Amino acid sequence: MQSTIQSAKMFYILIAIVAVSSLYFVVPGVIVAEESPRTFLTHTGLVIQTTGDVIDPIGYDGQALDFDPDKFMKEFDYGEVTVLDDGTILREYYITARDDQIMEVSPGVFYNVWTFNDSVPGPTIRATEGDLVRIHFTNEGSKPHSLHFHGIHKAEMDGVFESIGTGGKFTYEFYAEPVGLHLYHCHVHPVEEHINHGLYGAYIVDPKEPREPADEFVFVLNGFDTDFDGENNFYAANTVPFYYQHHPIEINANQNIRAYVVNILEFDAVNNFHLHGTLFHHYPAGTDTVPSGYNDMLTMSQGDRQILEFNYKYPGLYMFHAHNTEFSEKGWVSSFLVKENTDDFDTQVEYDDII
Amino acid sequence: MMTSSKPVLAISAIAPIVLLIIMIAFLLGPASSFLQFGIVLPEVSIEKIEFTRNEIQATVRNTGPVNVNVVLADVNDRIQPAAIEPDTSLERFETALVRIPFDWNEGQPYEIGVTIDDGTRFAKGVEAAFPSLEPDLDLFVFLGMIGFLIGVVPIMIGLLWYPFIKKLGKNAFNFFLAFTMGLLIFLGIDAVIEATEISENHLSSVFNGELLIATVIILSFLALYGIGKKLTQKTEFSKLSKGLAISLMIAIGIGFHNLGEGLAVGAAIALGEVALSTFFIVGFATHNTTEGLAIAAPLTSTKAKIVKMIGLGLIAGVPAIFGTWIGGFSFSPFFTLIFLAIGAGAIFQVVLSIFHYMNEKSDLLSNTSLFAGISAGLIVMYLTSVII
């Protein structure tokens, strides 16, 4: 009898222990209020007060991320220049592929990027029509990679059937033709994976007779599927979502602007580009001297490029973004801050002259 | 062995525990690199979504094996600026409140998502946005009324069958006892299913909801079996009759059940998951009337005072009021599940008690009334459940 009472006691103690210990998992951590909550204002004008952390990639004002879209949009790689005996200009470029880097693609989001010269997108390769382009390619990645350039070249320079293995090198050589805005990317299968991870870049072939002077920008429209469900989690012009929203691009009113727009978005069949406050002349692939239209909307499929030329009449803050609002609300939204042009209409910023 | 001194006994009890601790320390420490294989995937669960004025609030919990940072919030897969309290970093099992300023529309479906530092997105949908209830006196009274209507009133009505059953013969009495068993079996199964649904919809898989339900049912069954035994043993010495003891056990079992049910109903009201129509209340009340009958049936073998009967009805019904209050003001899927499982265990124990009671009172030649009663009880419960 004594023992049964004992065991009954033990049993109830056990139940009590189980009940109390279950509280540990169930009761949410006690939130200790700070003395002074911070006010948090969103871009839509809604206000809340919080004692916690603000997570806002749209109005981000924290530390700069690994990739600098401001630097990228105005940086062109003209290569190492040699004049050959016959007067041809030889441009030599060095591109290294890697696939082991982790990059902060959006504030707090770390993603394994595959890179050309440690950057997504890779460097913007720029040459003049007729130049001899020689690209020294090294694969320092753990997977095979290649360089596939759009444009006119020999089949063996196409970078499709010859993938370069780990530690391998290859020299691609071709004449820069035709004039226009092209792109390059890794063409190793599965191509979708290599592109989603960041192996692409812009390739510009300038005409021998230079284009009109203008303030020039490169916008590579891209995205990242960070959870591998076959849908992009982030969209952007130049990699960092919302970047030009919190860092508007400063330009002058009455100043010719030329934008090199490359669409390398994966998973979504169509991307688009909408400019506020003015319209642009656009040149598909930049191959023609006559604009195809005067518009504020461009629809681009995967791999499409367009050169846009426009200027702003009035100063102020103007958006440009994907009119597909899903893309814009996941990062592909940007803006120009147009300043009053104190100079004469004809005065232009210096054109990146070559040689 | 009999002469073992107490210290030796203590050491023999503690030694395996000490060795286990040493082994765990070894596995987590020096051997941890040796054991690392496979990929550890983080997991975040959104446990609750509430809609307040110009704001959507999501309670998120780290239910994965590794610490995570919540770095992004979205509404319908569109990135939104948000605040997270207390901060972005979530340790194992830690919760945080994600506050998204958002001008939401009532009655519209929404999907709320959060993205963690490795870029993985976790989301949960809400069928219709519903303003979360202000925890004020009005809500308190309202929830109390609902609990009273679905818990207390139907049971009291059911108890009114008492004089009718009392006038019946022995066979008819056995029929009604068996009928009660049928009702209770149905109620028990219903509670298990409801607990399983809550486990699937609201509880993260890390809690092993199904196993928790099974564990709690068995524990509650065993605990109440012990209490029931004591209670019926005492009846031999006290004035407490055996019939009353069984009714009390039934009332306690149903009380646990109604607490769990009240929690579920209160939570459904607070989360706006059900359109709380008059029809819903009518259905629930009809269904629960049978619970009153279950309490009344064993009493008919004895003289029962009206006060005692009301007392039993309150024991069974009042927990529903507490349930709607707790569920409505702070819904915890974990506790709702626990109470539903306790109720199920208690009810199955009561079924066994009634069976023993019938067995003692009469030979099992009255088998026909046993089977007819159980079948009728199950069918009546099913039919009233369809109305809900």
GROMACS .gro file of N, CA and C in nm, chain B residues 127-253:
model
  381
  482GLU      N    1  -0.714   3.343  -4.493
  482GLU     CA    2  -0.824   3.338  -4.591
  482GLU      C    3  -0.894   3.471  -4.605
  483ALA      N    4  -0.912   3.540  -4.493
  483ALA     CA    5  -0.979   3.670  -4.499
  483ALA      C    6  -0.926   3.757  -4.386
  484ALA      N    7  -0.876   3.876  -4.423
  484ALA     CA    8  -0.825   3.967  -4.320
  484ALA      C    9  -0.939   4.012  -4.232
  485PHE      N   10  -0.913   4.017  -4.104
  485PHE     CA   11  -1.017   4.042  -4.005
  485PHE      C   12  -0.954   4.124  -3.895
  486PRO      N   13  -1.014   4.239  -3.859
  486PRO     CA   14  -0.948   4.322  -3.757
  486PRO      C   15  -0.936   4.247  -3.627
  487SER      N   16  -0.816   4.243  -3.570
  487SER     CA   17  -0.800   4.168  -3.446
  487SER      C   18  -0.876   4.240  -3.336
  488LEU      N   19  -0.934   4.161  -3.246
  488LEU     CA   20  -1.027   4.214  -3.147
  488LEU      C   21  -0.953   4.292  -3.040
  489GLU      N   22  -1.012   4.403  -2.999
  489GLU     CA   23  -0.955   4.481  -2.889
  489GLU      C   24  -0.982   4.408  -2.758
  490PRO      N   25  -0.880   4.382  -2.679
  490PRO     CA   26  -0.904   4.312  -2.553
  490PRO      C   27  -0.970   4.402  -2.450
  491ASP      N   28  -1.099   4.426  -2.463
  491ASP     CA   29  -1.169   4.512  -2.369
  491ASP      C   30  -1.285   4.436  -2.302
  492LEU      N   31  -1.360   4.507  -2.222
  492LEU     CA   32  -1.468   4.445  -2.145
  492LEU      C   33  -1.575   4.387  -2.238
  493ASP      N   34  -1.604   4.459  -2.347
  493ASP     CA   35  -1.705   4.412  -2.442
  493ASP      C   36  -1.669   4.273  -2.495
  494LEU      N   37  -1.542   4.258  -2.533
  494LEU     CA   38  -1.498   4.130  -2.587
  494LEU      C   39  -1.506   4.022  -2.478
  495PHE      N   40  -1.471   4.061  -2.357
  495PHE     CA   41  -1.476   3.969  -2.244
  495PHE      C   42  -1.619   3.916  -2.226
  496VAL      N   43  -1.713   4.008  -2.227
  496VAL     CA   44  -1.854   3.969  -2.211
  496VAL      C   45  -1.899   3.885  -2.330
  497PHE      N   46  -1.861   3.928  -2.449
  497PHE     CA   47  -1.901   3.857  -2.570
  497PHE      C   48  -1.851   3.713  -2.570
  498LEU      N   49  -1.719   3.697  -2.542
  498LEU     CA   50  -1.662   3.562  -2.540
  498LEU      C   51  -1.726   3.477  -2.430
  499GLY      N   52  -1.751   3.541  -2.314
  499GLY     CA   53  -1.815   3.470  -2.204
  499GLY      C   54  -1.954   3.421  -2.244
  500MET      N   55  -2.026   3.506  -2.315
  500MET     CA   56  -2.160   3.468  -2.361
  500MET      C   57  -2.154   3.348  -2.456
  501ILE      N   58  -2.057   3.352  -2.547
  501ILE     CA   59  -2.043   3.242  -2.643
  501ILE      C   60  -2.014   3.112  -2.567
  502GLY      N   61  -1.920   3.119  -2.472
  502GLY     CA   62  -1.885   3.002  -2.393
  502GLY      C   63  -2.005   2.949  -2.316
  503PHE      N   64  -2.083   3.042  -2.260
  503PHE     CA   65  -2.202   3.006  -2.184
  503PHE      C   66  -2.304   2.937  -2.275
  504LEU      N   67  -2.320   2.992  -2.395
  504LEU     CA   68  -2.420   2.939  -2.489
  504LEU      C   69  -2.382   2.801  -2.544
  505ILE      N   70  -2.253   2.782  -2.570
  505ILE     CA   71  -2.216   2.652  -2.628
  505ILE      C   72  -2.182   2.550  -2.521
  506GLY      N   73  -2.150   2.594  -2.399
  506GLY     CA   74  -2.109   2.502  -2.294
  506GLY      C   75  -2.217   2.475  -2.191
  507VAL      N   76  -2.251   2.577  -2.114
  507VAL     CA   77  -2.336   2.559  -1.996
  507VAL      C   78  -2.481   2.529  -2.034
  508VAL      N   79  -2.540   2.616  -2.117
  508VAL     CA   80  -2.683   2.605  -2.146
  508VAL      C   81  -2.720   2.468  -2.204
  509PRO      N   82  -2.650   2.420  -2.308
  509PRO     CA   83  -2.692   2.290  -2.367
  509PRO      C   84  -2.682   2.175  -2.266
  510ILE      N   85  -2.580   2.179  -2.180
  510ILE     CA   86  -2.563   2.070  -2.084
  510ILE      C   87  -2.678   2.071  -1.983
  511MET      N   88  -2.716   2.191  -1.939
  511MET     CA   89  -2.828   2.204  -1.846
  511MET      C   90  -2.957   2.151  -1.911
  512ILE      N   91  -2.976   2.185  -2.037
  512ILE     CA   92  -3.094   2.136  -2.109
  512ILE      C   93  -3.091   1.984  -2.114
  513GLY      N   94  -2.971   1.929  -2.144
  513GLY     CA   95  -2.956   1.784  -2.154
  513GLY      C   96  -2.988   1.714  -2.022
  514LEU      N   97  -2.951   1.779  -1.911
  514LEU     CA   98  -2.977   1.722  -1.779
  514LEU      C   99  -3.127   1.707  -1.752
  515LEU      N  100  -3.208   1.787  -1.822
  515LEU     CA  101  -3.353   1.783  -1.800
  515LEU      C  102  -3.414   1.650  -1.843
  516TRP      N  103  -3.334   1.568  -1.910
  516TRP     CA  104  -3.385   1.436  -1.948
  516TRP      C  105  -3.390   1.341  -1.827
  517TYR      N  106  -3.327   1.385  -1.718
  517TYR     CA  107  -3.312   1.300  -1.600
  517TYR      C  108  -3.443   1.235  -1.554
  518PRO      N  109  -3.550   1.313  -1.530
  518PRO     CA  110  -3.674   1.250  -1.482
  518PRO      C  111  -3.726   1.145  -1.579
  519PHE      N  112  -3.711   1.173  -1.709
  519PHE     CA  113  -3.759   1.080  -1.811
  519PHE      C  114  -3.684   0.947  -1.805
  520ILE      N  115  -3.551   0.955  -1.800
  520ILE     CA  116  -3.471   0.831  -1.798
  520ILE      C  117  -3.495   0.753  -1.670
  521LYS      N  118  -3.516   0.827  -1.559
  521LYS     CA  119  -3.535   0.765  -1.429
  521LYS      C  120  -3.659   0.675  -1.427
  522LYS      N  121  -3.761   0.717  -1.502
  522LYS     CA  122  -3.887   0.642  -1.502
  522LYS      C  123  -3.879   0.516  -1.587
  523LEU      N  124  -3.770   0.503  -1.662
  523LEU     CA  125  -3.760   0.388  -1.753
  523LEU      C  126  -3.720   0.261  -1.678
  524GLY      N  127  -3.743   0.148  -1.740
  524GLY     CA  128  -3.707   0.019  -1.680
  524GLY      C  129  -3.559  -0.006  -1.687
  525LYS      N  130  -3.517  -0.124  -1.637
  525LYS     CA  131  -3.376  -0.156  -1.628
  525LYS      C  132  -3.310  -0.165  -1.765
  526ASN      N  133  -3.379  -0.229  -1.858
  526ASN     CA  134  -3.324  -0.241  -1.993
  526ASN      C  135  -3.308  -0.105  -2.058
  527ALA      N  136  -3.409  -0.022  -2.041
  527ALA     CA  137  -3.404   0.111  -2.101
  527ALA      C  138  -3.292   0.192  -2.035
  528PHE      N  139  -3.275   0.172  -1.902
  528PHE     CA  140  -3.168   0.242  -1.832
  528PHE      C  141  -3.032   0.200  -1.889
  529ASN      N  142  -3.015   0.067  -1.905
  529ASN     CA  143  -2.890   0.018  -1.966
  529ASN      C  144  -2.870   0.074  -2.105
  530PHE      N  145  -2.982   0.085  -2.178
  530PHE     CA  146  -2.972   0.143  -2.312
  530PHE      C  147  -2.916   0.284  -2.304
  531PHE      N  148  -2.968   0.364  -2.209
  531PHE     CA  149  -2.923   0.503  -2.202
  531PHE      C  150  -2.778   0.514  -2.154
  532LEU      N  151  -2.738   0.422  -2.064
  532LEU     CA  152  -2.597   0.421  -2.026
  532LEU      C  153  -2.508   0.391  -2.147
  533ALA      N  154  -2.549   0.292  -2.225
  533ALA     CA  155  -2.474   0.255  -2.345
  533ALA      C  156  -2.478   0.369  -2.446
  534PHE      N  157  -2.595   0.433  -2.455
  534PHE     CA  158  -2.610   0.549  -2.543
  534PHE      C  159  -2.507   0.655  -2.506
  535THR      N  160  -2.492   0.678  -2.376
  535THR     CA  161  -2.392   0.772  -2.325
  535THR      C  162  -2.252   0.731  -2.368
  536MET      N  163  -2.225   0.600  -2.360
  536MET     CA  164  -2.093   0.552  -2.404
  536MET      C  165  -2.070   0.587  -2.551
  537GLY      N  166  -2.173   0.568  -2.631
  537GLY     CA  167  -2.164   0.601  -2.773
  537GLY      C  168  -2.132   0.747  -2.793
  538LEU      N  169  -2.206   0.832  -2.718
  538LEU     CA  170  -2.183   0.976  -2.727
  538LEU      C  171  -2.038   1.010  -2.694
  539LEU      N  172  -1.991   0.948  -2.585
  539LEU     CA  173  -1.857   0.981  -2.537
  539LEU      C  174  -1.749   0.931  -2.633
  540ILE      N  175  -1.768   0.810  -2.685
  540ILE     CA  176  -1.668   0.758  -2.781
  540ILE      C  177  -1.656   0.855  -2.899
  541PHE      N  178  -1.774   0.900  -2.946
  541PHE     CA  179  -1.773   0.994  -3.059
  541PHE      C  180  -1.699   1.122  -3.021
  542LEU      N  181  -1.731   1.172  -2.901
  542LEU     CA  182  -1.669   1.295  -2.853
  542LEU      C  183  -1.517   1.281  -2.845
  543GLY      N  184  -1.473   1.165  -2.797
  543GLY     CA  185  -1.329   1.139  -2.785
  543GLY      C  186  -1.261   1.140  -2.920
  544ILE      N  187  -1.321   1.069  -3.016
  544ILE     CA  188  -1.264   1.065  -3.151
  544ILE      C  189  -1.262   1.205  -3.211
  545ASP      N  190  -1.372   1.278  -3.190
  545ASP     CA  191  -1.384   1.415  -3.240
  545ASP      C  192  -1.270   1.502  -3.185
  546ALA      N  193  -1.242   1.485  -3.057
  546ALA     CA  194  -1.137   1.566  -2.993
  546ALA      C  195  -1.000   1.532  -3.052
  547VAL      N  196  -0.977   1.404  -3.078
  547VAL     CA  197  -0.848   1.363  -3.135
  547VAL      C  198  -0.832   1.424  -3.274
  548ILE      N  199  -0.940   1.420  -3.353
  548ILE     CA  200  -0.932   1.475  -3.489
  548ILE      C  201  -0.908   1.626  -3.483
  549GLU      N  202  -0.981   1.692  -3.394
  549GLU     CA  203  -0.967   1.837  -3.383
  549GLU      C  204  -0.825   1.875  -3.341
  550ALA      N  205  -0.772   1.799  -3.243
  550ALA     CA  206  -0.634   1.824  -3.197
  550ALA      C  207  -0.535   1.803  -3.312
  551THR      N  208  -0.559   1.699  -3.392
  551THR     CA  209  -0.470   1.672  -3.505
  551THR      C  210  -0.476   1.785  -3.606
  552GLU      N  211  -0.596   1.837  -3.630
  552GLU     CA  212  -0.609   1.949  -3.724
  552GLU      C  213  -0.532   2.071  -3.674
  553ILE      N  214  -0.545   2.100  -3.546
  553ILE     CA  215  -0.472   2.215  -3.489
  553ILE      C  216  -0.323   2.192  -3.502
  554SER      N  217  -0.282   2.068  -3.477
  554SER     CA  218  -0.139   2.035  -3.491
  554SER      C  219  -0.090   2.060  -3.633
  555GLU      N  220  -0.172   2.022  -3.730
  555GLU     CA  221  -0.131   2.039  -3.871
  555GLU      C  222  -0.129   2.185  -3.913
  556ASN      N  223  -0.231   2.261  -3.870
  556ASN     CA  224  -0.246   2.397  -3.922
  556ASN      C  225  -0.169   2.502  -3.844
  557HIS      N  226  -0.152   2.480  -3.716
  557HIS     CA  227  -0.098   2.589  -3.635
  557HIS      C  228   0.033   2.555  -3.564
  558LEU      N  229   0.062   2.427  -3.550
  558LEU     CA  230   0.177   2.391  -3.469
  558LEU      C  231   0.292   2.346  -3.558
  559SER      N  232   0.408   2.400  -3.530
  559SER     CA  233   0.524   2.362  -3.610
  559SER      C  234   0.557   2.214  -3.589
  560SER      N  235   0.609   2.153  -3.696
  560SER     CA  236   0.635   2.010  -3.692
  560SER      C  237   0.738   1.973  -3.585
  561VAL      N  238   0.813   2.074  -3.540
  561VAL     CA  239   0.918   2.048  -3.442
  561VAL      C  240   0.859   2.000  -3.309
  562PHE      N  241   0.731   2.033  -3.285
  562PHE     CA  242   0.667   1.991  -3.160
  562PHE      C  243   0.616   1.847  -3.166
  563ASN      N  244   0.622   1.783  -3.281
  563ASN     CA  245   0.572   1.647  -3.297
  563ASN      C  246   0.428   1.635  -3.245
  564GLY      N  247   0.341   1.719  -3.299
  564GLY     CA  248   0.204   1.731  -3.250
  564GLY      C  249   0.133   1.598  -3.231
  565GLU      N  250   0.142   1.507  -3.328
  565GLU     CA  251   0.067   1.381  -3.320
  565GLU      C  252   0.114   1.296  -3.202
  566LEU      N  253   0.246   1.293  -3.183
  566LEU     CA  254   0.299   1.216  -3.070
  566LEU      C  255   0.260   1.281  -2.938
  567LEU      N  256   0.256   1.413  -2.937
  567LEU     CA  257   0.216   1.485  -2.816
  567LEU      C  258   0.071   1.451  -2.782
  568ILE      N  259  -0.013   1.447  -2.883
  568ILE     CA  260  -0.155   1.413  -2.861
  568ILE      C  261  -0.164   1.273  -2.799
  569ALA      N  262  -0.095   1.177  -2.859
  569ALA     CA  263  -0.099   1.040  -2.809
  569ALA      C  264  -0.049   1.032  -2.665
  570THR      N  265   0.062   1.102  -2.639
  570THR     CA  266   0.120   1.100  -2.504
  570THR      C  267   0.021   1.156  -2.402
  571VAL      N  268  -0.036   1.273  -2.434
  571VAL     CA  269  -0.126   1.338  -2.338
  571VAL      C  270  -0.252   1.255  -2.318
  572ILE      N  271  -0.304   1.194  -2.424
  572ILE     CA  272  -0.425   1.112  -2.410
  572ILE      C  273  -0.398   0.998  -2.311
  573ILE      N  274  -0.285   0.931  -2.329
  573ILE     CA  275  -0.256   0.816  -2.242
  573ILE      C  276  -0.232   0.861  -2.099
  574LEU      N  277  -0.156   0.971  -2.081
  574LEU     CA  278  -0.131   1.022  -1.946
  574LEU      C  279  -0.262   1.060  -1.878
  575SER      N  280  -0.347   1.130  -1.951
  575SER     CA  281  -0.473   1.176  -1.892
  575SER      C  282  -0.562   1.056  -1.859
  576PHE      N  283  -0.561   0.955  -1.947
  576PHE     CA  284  -0.639   0.834  -1.923
  576PHE      C  285  -0.593   0.767  -1.794
  577LEU      N  286  -0.460   0.753  -1.780
  577LEU     CA  287  -0.406   0.685  -1.662
  577LEU      C  288  -0.433   0.764  -1.535
  578ALA      N  289  -0.412   0.896  -1.543
  578ALA     CA  290  -0.432   0.980  -1.425
  578ALA      C  291  -0.577   0.973  -1.379
  579LEU      N  292  -0.670   0.986  -1.472
  579LEU     CA  293  -0.811   0.985  -1.435
  579LEU      C  294  -0.857   0.846  -1.392
  580TYR      N  295  -0.791   0.744  -1.447
  580TYR     CA  296  -0.824   0.607  -1.405
  580TYR      C  297  -0.793   0.592  -1.256
  581GLY      N  298  -0.674   0.647  -1.216
  581GLY     CA  299  -0.635   0.642  -1.075
  581GLY      C  300  -0.733   0.720  -0.988
  582ILE      N  301  -0.765   0.841  -1.030
  582ILE     CA  302  -0.858   0.925  -0.954
  582ILE      C  303  -0.994   0.856  -0.945
  583GLY      N  304  -1.039   0.802  -1.058
  583GLY     CA  305  -1.170   0.736  -1.064
  583GLY      C  306  -1.177   0.618  -0.968
  584LYS      N  307  -1.070   0.541  -0.965
  584LYS     CA  308  -1.064   0.425  -0.876
  584LYS      C  309  -1.083   0.468  -0.732
  585LYS      N  310  -1.006   0.574  -0.695
  585LYS     CA  311  -1.014   0.625  -0.558
  585LYS      C  312  -1.154   0.672  -0.526
  586LEU      N  313  -1.212   0.744  -0.623
  586LEU     CA  314  -1.344   0.801  -0.604
  586LEU      C  315  -1.449   0.692  -0.582
  587THR      N  316  -1.441   0.585  -0.662
  587THR     CA  317  -1.541   0.479  -0.649
  587THR      C  318  -1.514   0.394  -0.524
  588GLN      N  319  -1.384   0.384  -0.486
  588GLN     CA  320  -1.354   0.315  -0.361
  588GLN      C  321  -1.415   0.389  -0.243
  589LYS      N  322  -1.402   0.521  -0.245
  589LYS     CA  323  -1.453   0.603  -0.136
  589LYS      C  324  -1.604   0.589  -0.122
  590THR      N  325  -1.670   0.563  -0.232
  590THR     CA  326  -1.816   0.556  -0.226
  590THR      C  327  -1.862   0.446  -0.131
  591GLU      N  328  -1.774   0.350  -0.112
  591GLU     CA  329  -1.810   0.242  -0.020
  591GLU      C  330  -1.823   0.291   0.123
  592PHE      N  331  -1.746   0.397   0.155
  592PHE     CA  332  -1.749   0.447   0.292
  592PHE      C  333  -1.835   0.573   0.306
  593SER      N  334  -1.839   0.651   0.201
  593SER     CA  335  -1.909   0.779   0.212
  593SER      C  336  -2.050   0.769   0.155
  594LYS      N  337  -2.115   0.884   0.160
  594LYS     CA  338  -2.252   0.888   0.109
  594LYS      C  339  -2.253   0.897  -0.043
  595LEU      N  340  -2.137   0.928  -0.098
  595LEU     CA  341  -2.129   0.944  -0.244
  595LEU      C  342  -2.165   0.812  -0.312
  596SER      N  343  -2.271   0.812  -0.386
  596SER     CA  344  -2.312   0.690  -0.451
  596SER      C  345  -2.228   0.663  -0.575
  597LYS      N  346  -2.228   0.538  -0.615
  597LYS     CA  347  -2.146   0.499  -0.730
  597LYS      C  348  -2.191   0.570  -0.857
  598GLY      N  349  -2.323   0.580  -0.873
  598GLY     CA  350  -2.376   0.650  -0.991
  598GLY      C  351  -2.330   0.794  -0.995
  599LEU      N  352  -2.332   0.860  -0.880
  599LEU     CA  353  -2.290   1.000  -0.873
  599LEU      C  354  -2.141   1.011  -0.905
  600ALA      N  355  -2.063   0.913  -0.851
  600ALA     CA  356  -1.919   0.914  -0.878
  600ALA      C  357  -1.893   0.906  -1.029
  601ILE      N  358  -1.968   0.817  -1.094
  601ILE     CA  359  -1.949   0.803  -1.239
  601ILE      C  360  -1.992   0.931  -1.310
  602SER      N  361  -2.103   0.987  -1.267
  602SER     CA  362  -2.147   1.114  -1.328
  602SER      C  363  -2.042   1.222  -1.309
  603LEU      N  364  -1.981   1.225  -1.191
  603LEU     CA  365  -1.878   1.325  -1.164
  603LEU      C  366  -1.759   1.307  -1.259
  604MET      N  367  -1.720   1.178  -1.276
  604MET     CA  368  -1.610   1.150  -1.369
  604MET      C  369  -1.644   1.195  -1.510
  605ILE      N  370  -1.769   1.166  -1.549
  605ILE     CA  371  -1.811   1.207  -1.683
  605ILE      C  372  -1.806   1.359  -1.694
  606ALA      N  373  -1.857   1.427  -1.590
  606ALA     CA  374  -1.860   1.573  -1.593
  606ALA      C  375  -1.718   1.631  -1.602
  607ILE      N  376  -1.625   1.570  -1.527
  607ILE     CA  377  -1.486   1.618  -1.532
  607ILE      C  378  -1.428   1.597  -1.672
  608GLY      N  379  -1.451   1.478  -1.727
  608GLY     CA  380  -1.401   1.448  -1.861
  608GLY      C  381  -1.456   1.545  -1.964
   0.00000   0.00000   0.00000
